[in-house]
Short mmCIF file of C-alpha atoms in Angstrom, two decimals:
data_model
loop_
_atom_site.label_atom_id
_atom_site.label_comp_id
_atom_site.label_asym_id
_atom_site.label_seq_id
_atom_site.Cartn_x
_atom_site.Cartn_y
_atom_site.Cartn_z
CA UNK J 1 -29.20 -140.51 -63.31
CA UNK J 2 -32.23 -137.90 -62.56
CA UNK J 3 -31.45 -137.62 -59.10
CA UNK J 4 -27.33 -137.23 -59.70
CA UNK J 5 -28.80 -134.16 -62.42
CA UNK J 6 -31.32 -132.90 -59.75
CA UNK J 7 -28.63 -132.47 -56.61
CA UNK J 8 -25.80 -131.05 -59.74
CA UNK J 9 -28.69 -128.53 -60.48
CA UNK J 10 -29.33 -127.43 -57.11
CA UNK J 11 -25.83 -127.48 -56.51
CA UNK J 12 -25.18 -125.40 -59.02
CA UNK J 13 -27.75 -123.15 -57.87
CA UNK J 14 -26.51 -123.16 -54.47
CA UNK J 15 -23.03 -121.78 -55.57
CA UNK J 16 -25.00 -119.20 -57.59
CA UNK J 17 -26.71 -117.72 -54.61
CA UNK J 18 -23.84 -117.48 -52.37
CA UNK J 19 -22.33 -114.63 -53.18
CA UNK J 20 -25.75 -112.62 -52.31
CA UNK J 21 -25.95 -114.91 -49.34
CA UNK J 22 -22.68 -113.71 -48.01
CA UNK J 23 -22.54 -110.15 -49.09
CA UNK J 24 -22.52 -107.62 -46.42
CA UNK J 25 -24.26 -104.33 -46.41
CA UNK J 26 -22.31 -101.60 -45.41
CA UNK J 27 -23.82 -100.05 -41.75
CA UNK J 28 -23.55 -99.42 -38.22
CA UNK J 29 -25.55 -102.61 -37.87
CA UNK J 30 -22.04 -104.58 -38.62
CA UNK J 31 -20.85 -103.66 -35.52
CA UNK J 32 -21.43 -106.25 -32.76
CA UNK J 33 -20.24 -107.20 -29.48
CA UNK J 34 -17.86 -110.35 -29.88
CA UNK J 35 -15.76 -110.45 -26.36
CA UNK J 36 -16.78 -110.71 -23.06
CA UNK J 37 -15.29 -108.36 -20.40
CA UNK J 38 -15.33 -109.74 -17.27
CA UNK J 39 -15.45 -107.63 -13.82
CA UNK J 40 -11.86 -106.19 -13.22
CA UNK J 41 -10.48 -107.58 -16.38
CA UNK J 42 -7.81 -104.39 -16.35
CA UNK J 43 -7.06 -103.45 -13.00
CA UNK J 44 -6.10 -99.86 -13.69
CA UNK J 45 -9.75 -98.94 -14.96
CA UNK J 46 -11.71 -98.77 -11.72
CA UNK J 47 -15.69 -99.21 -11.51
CA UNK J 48 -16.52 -95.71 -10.67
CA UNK J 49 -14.01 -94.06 -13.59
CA UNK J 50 -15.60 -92.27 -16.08
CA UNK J 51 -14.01 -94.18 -18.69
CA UNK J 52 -15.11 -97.57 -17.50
CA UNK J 53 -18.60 -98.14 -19.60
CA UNK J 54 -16.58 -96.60 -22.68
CA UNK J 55 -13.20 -99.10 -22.15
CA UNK J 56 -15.59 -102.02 -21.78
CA UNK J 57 -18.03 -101.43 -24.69
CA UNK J 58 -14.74 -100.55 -26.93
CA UNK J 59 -13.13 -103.89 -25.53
CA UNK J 60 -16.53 -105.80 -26.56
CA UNK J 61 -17.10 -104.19 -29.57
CA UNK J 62 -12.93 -105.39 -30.67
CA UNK J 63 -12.06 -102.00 -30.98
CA UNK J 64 -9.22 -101.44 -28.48
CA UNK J 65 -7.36 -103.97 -26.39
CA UNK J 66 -5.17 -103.50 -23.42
CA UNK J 67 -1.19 -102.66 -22.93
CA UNK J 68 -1.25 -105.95 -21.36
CA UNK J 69 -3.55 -109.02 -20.05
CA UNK J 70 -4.52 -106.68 -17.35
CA UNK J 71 -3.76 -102.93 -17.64
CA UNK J 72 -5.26 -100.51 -20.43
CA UNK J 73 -3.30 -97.33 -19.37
CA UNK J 74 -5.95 -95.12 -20.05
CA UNK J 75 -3.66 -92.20 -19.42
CA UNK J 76 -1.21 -93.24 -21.71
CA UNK J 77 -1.04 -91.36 -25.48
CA UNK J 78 -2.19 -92.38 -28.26
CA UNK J 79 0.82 -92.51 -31.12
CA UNK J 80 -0.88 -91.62 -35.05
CA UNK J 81 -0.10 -95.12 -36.48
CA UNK J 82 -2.50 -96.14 -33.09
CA UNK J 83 -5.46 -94.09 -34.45
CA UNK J 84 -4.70 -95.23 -37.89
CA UNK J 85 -5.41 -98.76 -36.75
CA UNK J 86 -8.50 -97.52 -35.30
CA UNK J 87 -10.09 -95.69 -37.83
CA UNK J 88 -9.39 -98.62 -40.28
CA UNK J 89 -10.84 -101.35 -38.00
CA UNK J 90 -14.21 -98.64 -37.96
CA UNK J 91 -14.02 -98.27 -41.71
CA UNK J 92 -13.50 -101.33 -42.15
CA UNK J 93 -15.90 -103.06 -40.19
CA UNK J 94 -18.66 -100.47 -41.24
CA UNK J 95 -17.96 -101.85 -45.12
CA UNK J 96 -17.15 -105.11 -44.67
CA UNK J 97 -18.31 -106.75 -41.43
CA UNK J 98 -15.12 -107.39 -40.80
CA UNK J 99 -11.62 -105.71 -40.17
CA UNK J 100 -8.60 -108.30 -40.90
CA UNK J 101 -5.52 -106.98 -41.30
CA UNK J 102 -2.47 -108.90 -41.48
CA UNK J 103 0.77 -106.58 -40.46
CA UNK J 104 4.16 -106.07 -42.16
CA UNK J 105 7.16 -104.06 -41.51
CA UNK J 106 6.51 -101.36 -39.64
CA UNK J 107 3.29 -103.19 -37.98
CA UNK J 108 1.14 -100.04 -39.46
CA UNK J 109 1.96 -100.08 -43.25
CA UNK J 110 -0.86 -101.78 -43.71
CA UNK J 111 -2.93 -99.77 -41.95
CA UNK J 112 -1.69 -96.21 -43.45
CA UNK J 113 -1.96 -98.18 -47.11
CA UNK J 114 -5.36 -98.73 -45.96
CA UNK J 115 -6.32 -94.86 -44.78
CA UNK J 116 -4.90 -93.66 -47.88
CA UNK J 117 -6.74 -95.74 -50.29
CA UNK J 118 -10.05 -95.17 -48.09
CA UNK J 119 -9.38 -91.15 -47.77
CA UNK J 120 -8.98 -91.32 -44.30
CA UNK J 121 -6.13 -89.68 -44.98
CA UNK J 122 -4.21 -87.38 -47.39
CA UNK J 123 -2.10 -88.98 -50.00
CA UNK J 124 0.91 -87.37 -48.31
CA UNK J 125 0.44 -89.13 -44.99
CA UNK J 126 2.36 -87.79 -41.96
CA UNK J 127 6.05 -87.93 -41.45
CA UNK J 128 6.04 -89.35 -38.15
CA UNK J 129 3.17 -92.20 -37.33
CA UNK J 130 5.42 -93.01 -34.36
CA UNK J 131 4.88 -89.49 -33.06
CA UNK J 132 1.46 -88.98 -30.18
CA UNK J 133 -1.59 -88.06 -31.82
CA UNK J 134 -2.82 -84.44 -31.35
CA UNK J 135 -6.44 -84.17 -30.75
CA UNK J 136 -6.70 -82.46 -33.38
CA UNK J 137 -5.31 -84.84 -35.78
CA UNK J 138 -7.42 -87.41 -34.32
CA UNK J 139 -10.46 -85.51 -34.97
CA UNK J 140 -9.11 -85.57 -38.62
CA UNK J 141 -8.59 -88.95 -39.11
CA UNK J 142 -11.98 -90.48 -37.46
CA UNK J 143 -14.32 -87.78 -39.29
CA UNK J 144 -13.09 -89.75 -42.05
CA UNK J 145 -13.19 -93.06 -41.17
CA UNK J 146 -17.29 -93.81 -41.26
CA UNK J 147 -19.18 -92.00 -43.77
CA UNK J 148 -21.17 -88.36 -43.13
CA UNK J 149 -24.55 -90.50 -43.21
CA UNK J 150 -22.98 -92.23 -40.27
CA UNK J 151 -22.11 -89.57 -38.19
CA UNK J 152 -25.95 -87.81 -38.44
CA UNK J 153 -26.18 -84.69 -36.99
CA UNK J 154 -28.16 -84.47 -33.54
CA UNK J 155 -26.76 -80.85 -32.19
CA UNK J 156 -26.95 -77.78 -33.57
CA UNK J 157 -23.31 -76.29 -33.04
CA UNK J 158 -22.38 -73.33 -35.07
CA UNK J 159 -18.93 -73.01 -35.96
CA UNK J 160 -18.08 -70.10 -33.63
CA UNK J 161 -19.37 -71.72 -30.41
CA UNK J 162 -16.14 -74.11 -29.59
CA UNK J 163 -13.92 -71.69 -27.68
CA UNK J 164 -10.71 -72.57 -29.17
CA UNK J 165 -11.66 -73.91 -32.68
CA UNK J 166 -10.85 -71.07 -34.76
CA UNK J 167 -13.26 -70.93 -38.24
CA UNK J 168 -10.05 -70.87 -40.36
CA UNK J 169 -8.51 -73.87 -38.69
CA UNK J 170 -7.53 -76.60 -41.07
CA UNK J 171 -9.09 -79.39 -38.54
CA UNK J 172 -12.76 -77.29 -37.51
CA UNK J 173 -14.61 -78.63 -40.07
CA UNK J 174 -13.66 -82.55 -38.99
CA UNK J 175 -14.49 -81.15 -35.15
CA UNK J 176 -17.69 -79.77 -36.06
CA UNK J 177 -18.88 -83.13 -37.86
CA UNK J 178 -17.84 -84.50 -34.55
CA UNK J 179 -19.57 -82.56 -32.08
CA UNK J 180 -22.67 -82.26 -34.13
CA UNK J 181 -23.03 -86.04 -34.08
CA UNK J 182 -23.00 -86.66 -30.35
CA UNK J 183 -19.20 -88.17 -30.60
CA UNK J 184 -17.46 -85.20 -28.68
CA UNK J 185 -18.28 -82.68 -26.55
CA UNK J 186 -15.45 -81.15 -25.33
CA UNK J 187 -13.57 -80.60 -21.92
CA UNK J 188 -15.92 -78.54 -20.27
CA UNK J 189 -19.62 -77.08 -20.36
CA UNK J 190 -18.99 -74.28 -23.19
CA UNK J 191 -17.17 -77.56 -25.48
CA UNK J 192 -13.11 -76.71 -25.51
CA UNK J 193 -11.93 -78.41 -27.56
CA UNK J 194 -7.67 -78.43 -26.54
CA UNK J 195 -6.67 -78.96 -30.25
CA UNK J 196 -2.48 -78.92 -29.18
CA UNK J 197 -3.03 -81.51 -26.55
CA UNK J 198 -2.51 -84.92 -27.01
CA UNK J 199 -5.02 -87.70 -26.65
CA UNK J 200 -5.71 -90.02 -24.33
CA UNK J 201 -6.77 -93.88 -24.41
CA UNK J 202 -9.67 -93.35 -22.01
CA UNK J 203 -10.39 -90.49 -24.10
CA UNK J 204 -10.05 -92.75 -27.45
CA UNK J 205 -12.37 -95.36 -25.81
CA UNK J 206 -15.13 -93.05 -25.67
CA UNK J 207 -15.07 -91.62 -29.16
CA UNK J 208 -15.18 -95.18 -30.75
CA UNK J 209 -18.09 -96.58 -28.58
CA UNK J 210 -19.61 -93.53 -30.10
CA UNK J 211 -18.82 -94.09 -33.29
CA UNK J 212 -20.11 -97.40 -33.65
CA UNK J 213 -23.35 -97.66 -31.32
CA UNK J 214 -25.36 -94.21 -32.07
CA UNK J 215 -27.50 -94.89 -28.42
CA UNK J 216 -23.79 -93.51 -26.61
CA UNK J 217 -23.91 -90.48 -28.77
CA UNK J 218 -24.61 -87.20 -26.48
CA UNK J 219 -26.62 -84.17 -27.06
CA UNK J 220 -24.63 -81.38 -26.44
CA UNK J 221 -25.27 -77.63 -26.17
CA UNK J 222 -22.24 -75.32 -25.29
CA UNK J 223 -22.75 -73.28 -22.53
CA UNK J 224 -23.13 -69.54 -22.93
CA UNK J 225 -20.45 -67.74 -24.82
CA UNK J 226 -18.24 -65.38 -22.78
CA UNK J 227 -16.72 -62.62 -24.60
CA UNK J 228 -12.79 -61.66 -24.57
CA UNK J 229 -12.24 -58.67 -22.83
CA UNK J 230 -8.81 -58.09 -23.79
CA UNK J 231 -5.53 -59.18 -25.41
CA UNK J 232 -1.95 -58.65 -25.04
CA UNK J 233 1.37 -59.49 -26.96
CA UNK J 234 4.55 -60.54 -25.53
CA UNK J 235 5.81 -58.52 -27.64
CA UNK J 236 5.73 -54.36 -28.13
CA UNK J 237 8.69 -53.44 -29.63
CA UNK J 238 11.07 -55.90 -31.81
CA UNK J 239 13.85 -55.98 -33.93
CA UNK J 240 14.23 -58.73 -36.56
CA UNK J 241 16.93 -59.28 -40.23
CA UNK J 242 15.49 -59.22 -43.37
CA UNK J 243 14.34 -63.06 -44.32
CA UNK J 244 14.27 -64.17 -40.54
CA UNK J 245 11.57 -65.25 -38.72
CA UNK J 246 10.42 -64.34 -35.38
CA UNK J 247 7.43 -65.09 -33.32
CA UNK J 248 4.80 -63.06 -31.07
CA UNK J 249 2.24 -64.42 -29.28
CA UNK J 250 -1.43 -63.09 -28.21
CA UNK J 251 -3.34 -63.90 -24.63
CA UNK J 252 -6.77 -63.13 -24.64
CA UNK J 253 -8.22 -62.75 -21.47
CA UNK J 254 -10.27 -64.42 -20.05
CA UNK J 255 -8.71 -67.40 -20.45
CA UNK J 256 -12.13 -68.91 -20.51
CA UNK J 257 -13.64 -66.82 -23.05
CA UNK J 258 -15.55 -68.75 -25.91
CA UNK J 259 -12.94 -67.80 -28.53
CA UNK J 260 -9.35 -67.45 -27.74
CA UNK J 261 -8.33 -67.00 -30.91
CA UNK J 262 -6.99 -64.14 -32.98
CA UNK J 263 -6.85 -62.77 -35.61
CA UNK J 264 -3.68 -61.26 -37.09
CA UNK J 265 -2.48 -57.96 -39.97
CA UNK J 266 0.52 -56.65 -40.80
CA UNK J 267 0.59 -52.51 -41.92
CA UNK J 268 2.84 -53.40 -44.35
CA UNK J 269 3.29 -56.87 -46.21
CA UNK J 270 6.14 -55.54 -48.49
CA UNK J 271 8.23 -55.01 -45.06
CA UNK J 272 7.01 -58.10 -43.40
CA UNK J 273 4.03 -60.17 -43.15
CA UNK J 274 1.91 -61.73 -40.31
CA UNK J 275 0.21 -65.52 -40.17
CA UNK J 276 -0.73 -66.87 -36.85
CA UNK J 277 1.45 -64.68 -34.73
CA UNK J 278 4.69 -65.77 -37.22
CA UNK J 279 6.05 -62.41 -38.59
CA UNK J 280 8.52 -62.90 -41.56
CA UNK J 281 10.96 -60.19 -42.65
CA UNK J 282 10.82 -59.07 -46.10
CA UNK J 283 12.65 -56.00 -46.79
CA UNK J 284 14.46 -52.75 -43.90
CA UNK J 285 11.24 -50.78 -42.97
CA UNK J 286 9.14 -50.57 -40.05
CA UNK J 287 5.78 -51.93 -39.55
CA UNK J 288 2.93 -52.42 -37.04
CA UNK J 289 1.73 -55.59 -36.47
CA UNK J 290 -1.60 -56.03 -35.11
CA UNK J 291 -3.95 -59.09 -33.00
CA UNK J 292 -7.39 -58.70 -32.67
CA UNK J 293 -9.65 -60.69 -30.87
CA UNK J 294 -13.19 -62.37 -32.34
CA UNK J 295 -15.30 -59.02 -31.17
CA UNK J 296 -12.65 -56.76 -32.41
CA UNK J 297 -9.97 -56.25 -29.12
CA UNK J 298 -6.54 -55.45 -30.68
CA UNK J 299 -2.78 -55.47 -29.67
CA UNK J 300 0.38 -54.11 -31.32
CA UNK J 301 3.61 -54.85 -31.59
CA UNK J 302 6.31 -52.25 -33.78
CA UNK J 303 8.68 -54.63 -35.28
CA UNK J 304 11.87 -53.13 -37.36
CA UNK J 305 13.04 -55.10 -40.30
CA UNK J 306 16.61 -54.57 -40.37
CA UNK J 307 19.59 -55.97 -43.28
CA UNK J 308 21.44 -58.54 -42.33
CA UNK J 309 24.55 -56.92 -43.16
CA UNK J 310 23.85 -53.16 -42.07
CA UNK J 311 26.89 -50.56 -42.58
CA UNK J 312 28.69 -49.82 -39.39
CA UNK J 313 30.29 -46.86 -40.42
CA UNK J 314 31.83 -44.53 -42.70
CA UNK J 315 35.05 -43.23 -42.91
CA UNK J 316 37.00 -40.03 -45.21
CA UNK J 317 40.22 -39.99 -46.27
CA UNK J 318 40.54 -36.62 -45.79
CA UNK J 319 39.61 -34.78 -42.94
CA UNK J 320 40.47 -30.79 -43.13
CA UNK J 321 41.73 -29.82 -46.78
CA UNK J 322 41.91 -26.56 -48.95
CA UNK J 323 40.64 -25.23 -52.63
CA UNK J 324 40.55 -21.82 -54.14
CA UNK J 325 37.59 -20.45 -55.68
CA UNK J 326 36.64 -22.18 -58.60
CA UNK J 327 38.56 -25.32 -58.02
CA UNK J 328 37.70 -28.65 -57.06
CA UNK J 329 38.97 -31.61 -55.10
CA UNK J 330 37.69 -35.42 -54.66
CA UNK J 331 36.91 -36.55 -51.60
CA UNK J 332 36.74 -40.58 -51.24
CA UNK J 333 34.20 -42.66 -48.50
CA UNK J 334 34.37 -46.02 -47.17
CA UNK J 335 31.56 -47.80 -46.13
CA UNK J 336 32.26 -50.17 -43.17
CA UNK J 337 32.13 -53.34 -43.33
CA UNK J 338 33.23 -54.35 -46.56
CA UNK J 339 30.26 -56.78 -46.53
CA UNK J 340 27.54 -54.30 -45.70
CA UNK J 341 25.18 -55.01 -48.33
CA UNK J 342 23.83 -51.76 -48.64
CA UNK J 343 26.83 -48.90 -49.55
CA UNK J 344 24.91 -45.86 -50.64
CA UNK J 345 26.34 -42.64 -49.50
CA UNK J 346 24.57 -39.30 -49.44
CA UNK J 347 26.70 -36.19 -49.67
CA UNK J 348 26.22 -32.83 -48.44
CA UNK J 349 27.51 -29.60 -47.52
CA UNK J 350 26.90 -26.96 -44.56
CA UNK J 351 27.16 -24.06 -47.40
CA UNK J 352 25.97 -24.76 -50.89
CA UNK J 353 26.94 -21.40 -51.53
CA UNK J 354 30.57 -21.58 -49.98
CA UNK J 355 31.44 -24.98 -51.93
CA UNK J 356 29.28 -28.15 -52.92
CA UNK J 357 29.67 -31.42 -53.17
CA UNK J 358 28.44 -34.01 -55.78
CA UNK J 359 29.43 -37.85 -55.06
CA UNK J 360 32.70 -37.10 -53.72
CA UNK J 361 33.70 -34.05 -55.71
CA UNK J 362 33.56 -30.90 -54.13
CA UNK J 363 34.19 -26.99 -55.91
CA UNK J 364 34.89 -23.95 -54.58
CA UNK J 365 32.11 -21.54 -54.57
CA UNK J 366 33.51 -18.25 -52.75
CA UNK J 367 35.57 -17.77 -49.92
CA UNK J 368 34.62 -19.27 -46.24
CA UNK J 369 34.58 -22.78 -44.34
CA UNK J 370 31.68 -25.37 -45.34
CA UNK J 371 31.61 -29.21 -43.56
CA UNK J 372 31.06 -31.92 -46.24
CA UNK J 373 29.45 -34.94 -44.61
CA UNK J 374 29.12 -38.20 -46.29
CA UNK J 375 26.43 -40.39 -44.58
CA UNK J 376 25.13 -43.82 -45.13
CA UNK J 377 21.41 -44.95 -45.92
CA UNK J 378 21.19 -45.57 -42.18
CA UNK J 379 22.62 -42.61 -40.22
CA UNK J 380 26.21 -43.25 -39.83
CA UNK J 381 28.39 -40.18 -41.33
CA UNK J 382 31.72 -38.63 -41.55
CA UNK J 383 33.33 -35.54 -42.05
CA UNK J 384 35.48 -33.18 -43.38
CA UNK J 385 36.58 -29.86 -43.08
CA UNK J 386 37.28 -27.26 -46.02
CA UNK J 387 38.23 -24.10 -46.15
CA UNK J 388 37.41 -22.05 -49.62
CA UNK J 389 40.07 -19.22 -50.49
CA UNK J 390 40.40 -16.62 -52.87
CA UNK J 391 42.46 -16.03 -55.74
CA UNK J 392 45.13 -14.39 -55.04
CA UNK J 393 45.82 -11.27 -58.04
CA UNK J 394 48.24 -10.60 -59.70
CA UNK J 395 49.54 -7.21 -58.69
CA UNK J 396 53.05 -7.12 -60.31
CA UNK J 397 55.28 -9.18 -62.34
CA UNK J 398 59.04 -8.37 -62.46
CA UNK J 399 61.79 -10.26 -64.57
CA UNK J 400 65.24 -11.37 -63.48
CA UNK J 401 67.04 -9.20 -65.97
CA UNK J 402 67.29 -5.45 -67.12
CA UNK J 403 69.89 -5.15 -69.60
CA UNK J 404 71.25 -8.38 -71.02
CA UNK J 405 73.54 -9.25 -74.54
CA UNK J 406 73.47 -12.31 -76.34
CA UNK J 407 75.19 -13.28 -78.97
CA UNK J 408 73.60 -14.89 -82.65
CA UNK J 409 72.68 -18.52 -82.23
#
């Protein structure tokens, strides 16, 4: 009976201790090699490719897999709902030890449940997880998926040093956590960055090994920065409707030049306004709008704001007419088309002392020939002619009848 209580007891405390036993601290420590990759395993990743360490530690580590039993297209894209997957398997892993994920319909619900509830990702998601993966957006997602004591910083890379990684951009501060901890380094020796482009899988095997073994981070410092020396628009002189939307866009030269970036002002928002080389019509004017480069290079570009509906034309119905002194007559203006939306008419006269006008009407002044034009708010007029006279006096009056007899009633 003692010994059935004795083994119960240490059962019991068995059970008790298992939890603590089996708990997993979150690190970079979880991450261990569990495949083997044997020599040639994908035939498209050659020996002397730059890629082939990274594709073979990320295939070890059970990070990436191939298209196939034997190719890994490392050319081939990366789609968002791929990186999702990714970033998970690092969060995961990194928390848990583990990263199990059993797939649904579409094969990456789970994983974009997963980034949101980890803030990988924004609530809102992306539209299109079917759609390639920017670098950009890739940056954004795996700054995200291990946490900032995880990606320790071991560069010094201020946040004007990546050539075309502008400050304001709504990715740089994801890049910069990046680059800073030895996981990119950019294209070439001053760190561009190619934000637009898409990624690739050779490019993705890299940045994972990185992630999860800190002895493949690199120590990077950009090369010298290199100055624009100019910047031009492909634009100089535009016409655009109120409400529309047109776009001009800025070269800064050299092409190699740390920052190719601009920045971007409008001389008038209430006419239009400028973001990123977008220019939106607000209301008819004229404006200037200006790109200037990091050090302070500008371009210009004079873009008209014009109604959607502008007048035509303008038409009288009368065209040569007479008035005494001190009269008046009416003349009446049509603004063409009937759907301009603006149908103000200015009046004037060649002689304000001959006649004037006043919307339309027009009096007599003294004797002589005036013009009346009518004109609309943008430069079309019309015309008409009218001659002033003077009364004529009365010099005699004379009566029908000299001597006449009527008779009563």
């Amino acid at each position: 009976m003692k010994k059935c209580i004795s083994l119960f007891l240490a059962l019991v405390l068995l059970l008790s201790l298992m939890p603590a036993v089996l708990a997993v601290e979150p690190g970079l420590d979880n991450f261990k090699k569990t495949k083997d990759y044997p020599s040639g395993l994908f035939t498209d990743v050659k020996d002397d490719a730059w890629y082939h360490d990274s594709v073979k530690s990320a295939y070890e580590y059970g990070l990436v897999k191939g298209v196939s039993d034997t190719a890994f297209n490392p050319d081939g894209n990366m789609t968002l709902a791929e990186a999702l997957a990714l970033a998970d398997r690092l969060h995961s892993i990194f928390y848990n030890g583990t990263a199990d994920f059993r797939q649904g319909e579409p094969w990456y619900q789970v994983y974009v449940d997963y980034a949101k509830t980890n803030g990988i990702i924004p609530g809102s998601g992306y539209p299109d997880y079917n759609a390639k993966a920017t670098r950009a957006q890739f940056a954004q997602i795996f700054a995200k998926a291990l946490p900032e004591s995880a990606l320790e910083k071991i560069n010094n890379i201020e946040p004007w040093m990546i050539p075309d990684v502008s400050i304001t951009a709504s990715y740089s501060t994801a890049v910069y956590i990046l680059y800073n901890a030895g996981i990119l380094t950019g294209s070439d020796a001053r760190g561009t960055f190619n934000p637009d482009s898409n990624i690739k899988r050779s490019e993705v095997s890299a940045i994972v090994t990185r992630m999860a073994d800190t002895s493949l981070r690199k120590n990077f410092t950009p090369a010298d920065r290199l100055d624009p020396t100019g910047i031009s628009l492909n634009k100089s002189n535009v016409q655009m409707q109120v409400d529309g939307i047109l776009w001009i866009a800025a070269t800064v030269t050299p092409a190699n030049a740390s920052e190719t970036w601009a920045t971007w002002e409008s001389s008038d928002n209430s006419i239009a306004t400028v973001s990123g080389g977008k220019v939106t019509g607000i209301k008819p004017g004229t404006v200037t709008i200006t790109a200037t480069t990091s050090n302070g290079i500008s371009a210009s570009c004079k873009v008209t704001v014009m109604e959607k509906n502008p007048a035509t034309g303008i038409t009288l119905n009368k065209s040569n007419e007479q008035l005494i002194v001190g009269d008046f007559l009416w003349i009446t203006a049509t603004v063409l088309p009937d759907t301009a939306e603006n149908k103000t008419v200015t009046w004037t006269s060649s002689d304000s002392s001959v006649a004037t006008v006043y919307n339309g009407k027009v009096t007599g002044l003294k004797p002589g020939t005036v013009t009346i034009t009518a004109s609309t708010h943008n430069g079309k007029t019309a015309a008409c002619k009218v001659t002033v006279n003077k009364a004529i006096e009365i010099t005699s009056i004379t009566l029908n009848k000299t001597n006449a007899t009527i008779t009563v009633g």
